[in-house]
Amino acid sequence: MNGEMDTSTKDQVWTQDDLLNLLEAMKVNLPQKDLAKYKTSESHLDWEKVAFNSFTGEMCKQKWNEVSKVIRKFRTLTELIFDAQDFIKNPYKGKKLKKHPDFPKKPLTPYFRFFIEKRAKYAKLHPEMSNLDLTKILSMKYRGLPEKKKKKYLEDFQKDKETFGHSMSKFREDHPDLVESMAKKGSNVPEKPRTPQQLWYSHEKKAFLKTHADATTKDIKDSLGKQWTQLSDKKRLKWIAKSLEMHKAYEEVMKGFIETHPELNMSNEDIVKSTLTKAERHLKDKSDGRPDKPPPNGYSMFCAELMSSMKDVPSTERMVMCSQQWKLLKQNEKDGYQKRCEQRKKEYEVEMNRFLCSISEEEQQRVLGEQKMIGFKKGSGGSKKKSRAKPGPEKPKRPISAMFIFSEEKRPKLQQERPDLSDSELTRLLARMWNELSDKKKEKYKRLETVLKAESVKKGQEERSRLPDTPKTAQDIWQQSVIGDYLARFKNDRPKAQKAMEATWNTMEKKEKIMWIKKAAEDQKRYERELSEMRSPATIIASGKKMKFDGEPKKPPSNGYQKFSQEMLSNGELNHLPMKERMGEIGGRWQRQPQKEKDRYKKIAEEKQKLYKVELERWLASLSSQERNVYKEYNSQVSHPCYSIMP
């Protein structure tokens, strides 16, 4: 019986109308409020009621199973049937359109024509080559073709391109419903606005292809990418303005789209925030009259001015040298920088207010939000940073570099010899002298740097052994965040500011205090964590890496297995394996080695250990007593095995 049913189902021909009738019959037999998962509804469906014409319930069920395999499954069976109806009417919708038997094939590019024509020949000439190597060779050959020979492939491509255009027109005429669905694909949601670079790229690409018809996508991107970076600010602003216009229009369209399509569960947050990069936004604001933010304090102003004349100094050394130069200034000179900084801040407030008045309210909110200047007019700028940047009296100083040690040693003599030079000119001259110094002479200063670093590590360990900072209350944290505003309001009268803050805190509602209470709880956890870490044995080096001392001999393998393992890792034989499997393979091979080979590796390791001890003693003898003590103390702390051989 079942066999007969299966045969009749296979023999029965289902037309498109039959399939649509099946889906309609299923819809009729579903509850009006179909909220269950589709599998649940499917299991409760009475297929005998679905049956129509010569199609039995079982035949309908089997056909539905075939159809449902090719459509996405989500939520309810009712919604699934809508998808199935769409699929039956338009089986080549979307990405499947190109699989349609009548859809014309795109013409091959000139390069691919050349590649197909020559590949078989080169494959015979170089049978040992992989497909990747053959592709590289043919790519180079094509690029090296003279224009005459390339012309043939270009002409063939143009002919096929015209044929493809005619075929595509015919396909549109024969299948208007398919082409319409293709055009509508993704068109429901408004197209996102393009960035300034994307707009410029689209404009320049057409001009580039006119002069470089055979250029690849990579060639175009590389060439135009370089041109964009070299574009003048004036030209860049033109494309920035176009991008902003597109973004404004997109926002308006998107707002209307979100209102008319509530079923998509989209919100205003789904609108693209900005098409501009940070640098492009800064350029646009600057052209609109936005002033540059002043340095937060006198020290920052001093650093900015000094660093502008330190182009010859390596970037890693600049801040260190600025810090040291600042320390050499007299107090009245430091005060002068601070006064200039305060004056610049006042000017900035006036300029910023003028700029804010010249732009729309929406732009005002953006600017204030970016700079975190909601309390800008209250004069809150810089005070928090200043108090936060101030180092504690117990904090160990960062060790100075080898270059700075050299500079401080040579500076007094240079100042006597060249009194005409300013401090910044002296700094540049010393930087050039350091760069020209031989490695042998630099060694002396690098050793001193190592000693100072070791001392800094030791001080850091002592610092960590002390009690952590006591946790702050919610009120303390809030006061710390607003102290700048209150001091500005009461003209730096701290007692009055303190009383006003306490009064404000007492009148604040609980919901306003929640954020600060949470921060206080986090600070309490921090204190408990640091306290527990202080009670547990602290590790000497947090990173787990051994400190390197200049000139120290490299430690050899301590036994035969380590020597064998080192040899296997260095020859690259096992590089194709992950490290865990690599070490497992090395262990297996060592076990399979005869005893004679194991003894040989053991002997080599012992000889290298003896040689290492001699080299280490020679190196230690070359150190000063201070450097030797630093090395000895460091190795004793990390339980270095070589400590026992030190003199």
Coordinates of N, CA, C and O in Angstrom, one line a residue, residues 181-277:
S181 N 12.3 41.9 -9.6 CA 12.7 41.5 -8.3 C 14.2 41.7 -8.0 O 14.6 42.0 -6.9
M182 N 15.0 41.6 -9.0 CA 16.4 41.8 -8.9 C 16.7 43.3 -8.6 O 17.5 43.6 -7.7
A183 N 15.9 44.2 -9.3 CA 16.1 45.6 -9.0 C 15.7 46.0 -7.6 O 16.2 46.9 -7.0
K184 N 14.6 45.3 -7.2 CA 14.0 45.7 -5.8 C 14.9 45.1 -4.7 O 14.7 45.5 -3.6
K185 N 15.8 44.1 -5.0 CA 16.5 43.5 -4.0 C 17.3 44.5 -3.2 O 18.2 45.2 -3.7
G186 N 17.0 44.5 -1.9 CA 17.8 45.4 -1.0 C 17.4 46.9 -1.1 O 18.0 47.7 -0.5
S187 N 16.4 47.2 -2.0 CA 16.1 48.6 -2.3 C 15.1 49.1 -1.2 O 14.8 50.3 -1.2
N188 N 14.5 48.2 -0.4 CA 13.6 48.7 0.6 C 14.3 49.6 1.6 O 13.7 50.7 1.9
V189 N 15.4 49.2 2.1 CA 16.2 50.1 3.0 C 16.9 51.1 2.2 O 17.6 50.8 1.3
P190 N 16.9 52.4 2.6 CA 17.6 53.4 1.9 C 19.1 53.1 1.9 O 19.7 52.6 2.8
E191 N 19.7 53.5 0.8 CA 21.2 53.3 0.6 C 22.0 54.1 1.5 O 21.7 55.3 1.7
K192 N 23.0 53.6 2.2 CA 23.8 54.3 3.1 C 24.6 55.4 2.4 O 25.1 55.1 1.3
P193 N 24.8 56.5 3.0 CA 25.6 57.6 2.3 C 27.1 57.2 2.3 O 27.6 56.4 3.1
R194 N 27.8 57.7 1.2 CA 29.2 57.3 1.0 C 30.1 58.3 1.7 O 29.8 59.4 1.9
T195 N 31.3 57.8 2.0 CA 32.3 58.7 2.7 C 32.9 59.6 1.6 O 32.8 59.3 0.4
P196 N 33.6 60.7 2.1 CA 34.3 61.5 1.1 C 35.3 60.8 0.2 O 35.3 61.1 -1.0
Q197 N 36.0 59.8 0.7 CA 37.0 59.1 -0.1 C 36.3 58.2 -1.1 O 36.7 58.1 -2.3
Q198 N 35.1 57.6 -0.7 CA 34.4 56.8 -1.7 C 33.8 57.6 -2.8 O 33.8 57.2 -4.0
L199 N 33.3 58.8 -2.5 CA 32.8 59.7 -3.5 C 33.9 60.1 -4.5 O 33.7 60.1 -5.7
W200 N 35.0 60.5 -3.9 CA 36.1 60.9 -4.8 C 36.6 59.8 -5.6 O 37.0 60.0 -6.8
Y201 N 36.7 58.6 -5.0 CA 37.2 57.4 -5.7 C 36.3 57.1 -6.9 O 36.8 56.8 -8.0
S202 N 35.0 57.1 -6.8 CA 34.0 56.9 -7.9 C 34.2 57.9 -9.0 O 34.2 57.5 -10.2
H203 N 34.5 59.1 -8.6 CA 34.6 60.2 -9.6 C 35.9 60.0 -10.4 O 36.0 60.1 -11.6
E204 N 37.0 59.7 -9.7 CA 38.3 59.6 -10.3 C 38.5 58.3 -11.1 O 39.3 58.2 -12.0
K205 N 37.8 57.3 -10.7 CA 37.9 55.9 -11.3 C 37.6 56.0 -12.8 O 38.3 55.4 -13.6
K206 N 36.6 56.7 -13.1 CA 36.2 56.8 -14.6 C 37.3 57.4 -15.4 O 37.7 57.0 -16.5
A207 N 37.9 58.5 -14.8 CA 39.0 59.2 -15.6 C 40.2 58.3 -15.6 O 40.9 58.3 -16.7
F208 N 40.5 57.5 -14.6 CA 41.6 56.7 -14.5 C 41.5 55.5 -15.6 O 42.5 55.2 -16.3
L209 N 40.3 55.0 -15.7 CA 40.1 53.9 -16.7 C 40.2 54.3 -18.1 O 40.5 53.5 -19.0
K210 N 39.9 55.6 -18.4 CA 40.1 56.1 -19.7 C 41.5 56.1 -20.2 O 41.8 55.8 -21.4
T211 N 42.5 56.3 -19.3 CA 43.9 56.3 -19.6 C 44.6 54.9 -19.3 O 45.7 54.7 -19.8
H212 N 43.9 54.1 -18.5 CA 44.4 52.8 -18.2 C 43.3 51.7 -18.3 O 42.8 51.2 -17.3
A213 N 43.0 51.4 -19.6 CA 41.8 50.6 -19.8 C 42.0 49.1 -19.3 O 41.0 48.5 -18.9
D214 N 43.2 48.6 -19.3 CA 43.5 47.3 -18.8 C 43.9 47.2 -17.3 O 44.3 46.1 -16.9
A215 N 43.7 48.2 -16.6 CA 44.1 48.2 -15.2 C 43.2 47.3 -14.3 O 42.0 47.3 -14.6
T216 N 43.8 46.6 -13.4 CA 43.1 45.7 -12.5 C 42.5 46.6 -11.3 O 42.9 47.7 -11.1
T217 N 41.6 46.0 -10.6 CA 41.0 46.7 -9.4 C 42.1 47.1 -8.4 O 42.0 48.2 -7.9
K218 N 43.0 46.2 -8.2 CA 44.1 46.4 -7.3 C 45.0 47.6 -7.8 O 45.3 48.5 -7.0
D219 N 45.3 47.7 -9.1 CA 46.0 48.8 -9.6 C 45.3 50.1 -9.4 O 45.9 51.1 -9.0
I220 N 44.0 50.1 -9.6 CA 43.2 51.3 -9.4 C 43.2 51.8 -8.0 O 43.4 52.9 -7.6
K221 N 43.0 50.8 -7.1 CA 42.9 51.1 -5.6 C 44.3 51.7 -5.1 O 44.3 52.6 -4.4
D222 N 45.4 51.0 -5.6 CA 46.7 51.5 -5.1 C 47.0 52.9 -5.6 O 47.5 53.7 -4.9
S223 N 46.7 53.1 -6.9 CA 47.1 54.4 -7.5 C 46.2 55.5 -6.9 O 46.7 56.6 -6.4
L224 N 44.9 55.3 -6.8 CA 44.0 56.3 -6.3 C 44.2 56.5 -4.8 O 44.0 57.6 -4.3
G225 N 44.5 55.4 -4.1 CA 44.7 55.5 -2.6 C 45.8 56.4 -2.3 O 45.8 57.2 -1.4
K226 N 46.9 56.4 -3.1 CA 48.1 57.3 -2.9 C 47.7 58.7 -3.2 O 48.1 59.7 -2.5
Q227 N 46.9 58.9 -4.3 CA 46.5 60.3 -4.6 C 45.6 60.9 -3.6 O 45.7 62.1 -3.3
W228 N 44.7 60.1 -2.9 CA 43.8 60.7 -1.9 C 44.6 61.2 -0.7 O 44.3 62.3 -0.2
T229 N 45.7 60.5 -0.3 CA 46.5 60.9 0.8 C 47.2 62.2 0.5 O 47.5 63.0 1.4
Q230 N 47.5 62.5 -0.8 CA 48.2 63.7 -1.2 C 47.3 64.8 -1.6 O 47.8 65.9 -2.0
L231 N 46.0 64.6 -1.5 CA 45.0 65.6 -1.9 C 45.1 66.8 -0.9 O 45.3 66.7 0.3
S232 N 45.0 68.1 -1.5 CA 45.1 69.3 -0.7 C 43.8 69.4 0.2 O 42.8 68.8 -0.1
D233 N 43.9 70.1 1.3 CA 42.8 70.3 2.2 C 41.6 71.0 1.5 O 40.4 70.6 1.8
K234 N 41.9 71.9 0.6 CA 40.8 72.6 -0.1 C 40.0 71.6 -1.0 O 38.7 71.6 -0.9
K235 N 40.7 70.7 -1.7 CA 40.0 69.7 -2.5 C 39.2 68.7 -1.7 O 38.1 68.2 -1.9
R236 N 39.9 68.3 -0.5 CA 39.3 67.3 0.4 C 38.0 67.9 1.0 O 37.0 67.1 1.2
L237 N 38.0 69.2 1.3 CA 36.8 69.8 1.9 C 35.6 69.7 0.9 O 34.5 69.6 1.4
K238 N 35.9 69.8 -0.4 CA 34.8 69.7 -1.4 C 34.0 68.4 -1.2 O 32.8 68.4 -1.2
W239 N 34.8 67.3 -1.1 CA 34.2 66.0 -1.0 C 33.6 65.7 0.4 O 32.6 65.0 0.5
I240 N 34.2 66.4 1.4 CA 33.6 66.3 2.7 C 32.2 66.9 2.8 O 31.3 66.4 3.3
A241 N 32.1 68.1 2.1 CA 30.8 68.8 2.1 C 29.7 67.9 1.3 O 28.6 67.9 1.8
K242 N 30.1 67.3 0.2 CA 29.2 66.5 -0.5 C 28.7 65.3 0.3 O 27.6 64.9 0.3
S243 N 29.7 64.7 1.0 CA 29.3 63.5 1.9 C 28.4 63.9 3.0 O 27.4 63.2 3.3
L244 N 28.6 65.1 3.6 CA 27.7 65.6 4.6 C 26.3 65.9 4.1 O 25.3 65.6 4.8
E245 N 26.2 66.4 2.9 CA 24.9 66.6 2.3 C 24.1 65.3 2.1 O 22.9 65.2 2.4
M246 N 24.9 64.3 1.6 CA 24.3 63.0 1.4 C 23.8 62.4 2.7 O 22.7 61.8 2.8
H247 N 24.6 62.6 3.7 CA 24.3 62.0 5.1 C 23.0 62.7 5.6 O 22.2 62.0 6.2
K248 N 22.9 64.0 5.4 CA 21.7 64.8 5.9 C 20.5 64.3 5.2 O 19.4 64.0 5.9
A249 N 20.6 64.1 3.9 CA 19.4 63.6 3.1 C 19.1 62.2 3.6 O 17.9 61.8 3.7
Y250 N 20.1 61.4 3.8 CA 19.9 60.0 4.3 C 19.2 59.9 5.6 O 18.3 59.1 5.8
E251 N 19.5 60.8 6.5 CA 18.9 60.8 7.9 C 17.4 61.1 7.7 O 16.6 60.4 8.4
E252 N 17.1 62.1 6.9 CA 15.6 62.4 6.7 C 14.8 61.3 6.1 O 13.8 60.9 6.6
V253 N 15.4 60.6 5.1 CA 14.8 59.5 4.4 C 14.6 58.3 5.4 O 13.6 57.6 5.5
M254 N 15.7 58.1 6.2 CA 15.7 56.9 7.2 C 14.6 57.1 8.2 O 14.0 56.2 8.7
K255 N 14.5 58.4 8.7 CA 13.5 58.6 9.8 C 12.1 58.3 9.3 O 11.3 57.7 10.0
G256 N 11.8 58.7 8.0 CA 10.5 58.3 7.4 C 10.4 56.8 7.2 O 9.3 56.3 7.4
F257 N 11.4 56.2 6.8 CA 11.4 54.7 6.5 C 11.2 53.9 7.8 O 10.4 53.0 7.9
I258 N 11.8 54.4 8.9 CA 11.6 53.7 10.2 C 10.2 53.8 10.7 O 9.6 52.9 11.2
E259 N 9.5 55.0 10.5 CA 8.1 55.2 10.9 C 7.2 54.3 10.1 O 6.2 53.8 10.6
T260 N 7.5 54.2 8.8 CA 6.6 53.4 7.9 C 6.8 51.9 7.9 O 6.1 51.1 7.3
H261 N 7.9 51.5 8.6 CA 8.2 50.0 8.7 C 8.5 49.6 10.1 O 9.6 49.3 10.5
P262 N 7.4 49.7 11.0 CA 7.6 49.3 12.4 C 8.0 47.9 12.6 O 8.5 47.5 13.6
E263 N 7.6 47.0 11.6 CA 7.8 45.6 11.7 C 9.3 45.2 11.7 O 9.7 44.1 12.1
L264 N 10.2 46.2 11.2 CA 11.6 45.9 11.1 C 12.3 46.1 12.5 O 13.5 45.8 12.6
N265 N 11.6 46.7 13.4 CA 12.2 46.9 14.8 C 13.5 47.8 14.7 O 14.4 47.5 15.4
M266 N 13.5 48.8 13.8 CA 14.6 49.6 13.7 C 14.4 50.9 14.5 O 13.3 51.3 14.7
S267 N 15.5 51.5 14.9 CA 15.4 52.8 15.7 C 16.4 53.8 15.1 O 17.1 53.5 14.1
N268 N 16.3 55.0 15.6 CA 17.2 56.0 15.1 C 18.7 55.7 15.3 O 19.6 56.3 14.6
E269 N 19.0 54.8 16.2 CA 20.4 54.3 16.4 C 20.9 53.6 15.2 O 22.1 53.4 15.0
D270 N 20.0 53.0 14.4 CA 20.4 52.3 13.2 C 20.9 53.2 12.0 O 21.4 52.7 11.1
I271 N 20.6 54.5 12.2 CA 21.1 55.5 11.2 C 22.6 55.6 11.3 O 23.1 55.7 12.4
V272 N 23.3 55.6 10.2 CA 24.8 55.8 10.3 C 25.1 57.0 11.0 O 24.6 58.1 10.7
K273 N 26.0 56.9 12.0 CA 26.4 58.1 12.8 C 27.1 59.2 12.0 O 26.7 60.3 12.0
S274 N 28.2 58.8 11.3 CA 28.9 59.8 10.5 C 29.7 59.1 9.4 O 30.1 58.0 9.5
T275 N 29.8 59.9 8.3 CA 30.6 59.3 7.2 C 32.0 59.8 7.2 O 32.9 59.5 6.3
L276 N 32.3 60.7 8.2 CA 33.7 61.3 8.2 C 34.6 60.7 9.2 O 34.1 60.2 10.3
T277 N 35.9 60.6 8.9 CA 36.8 60.1 9.9 C 37.1 61.3 10.9 O 36.7 62.4 10.7

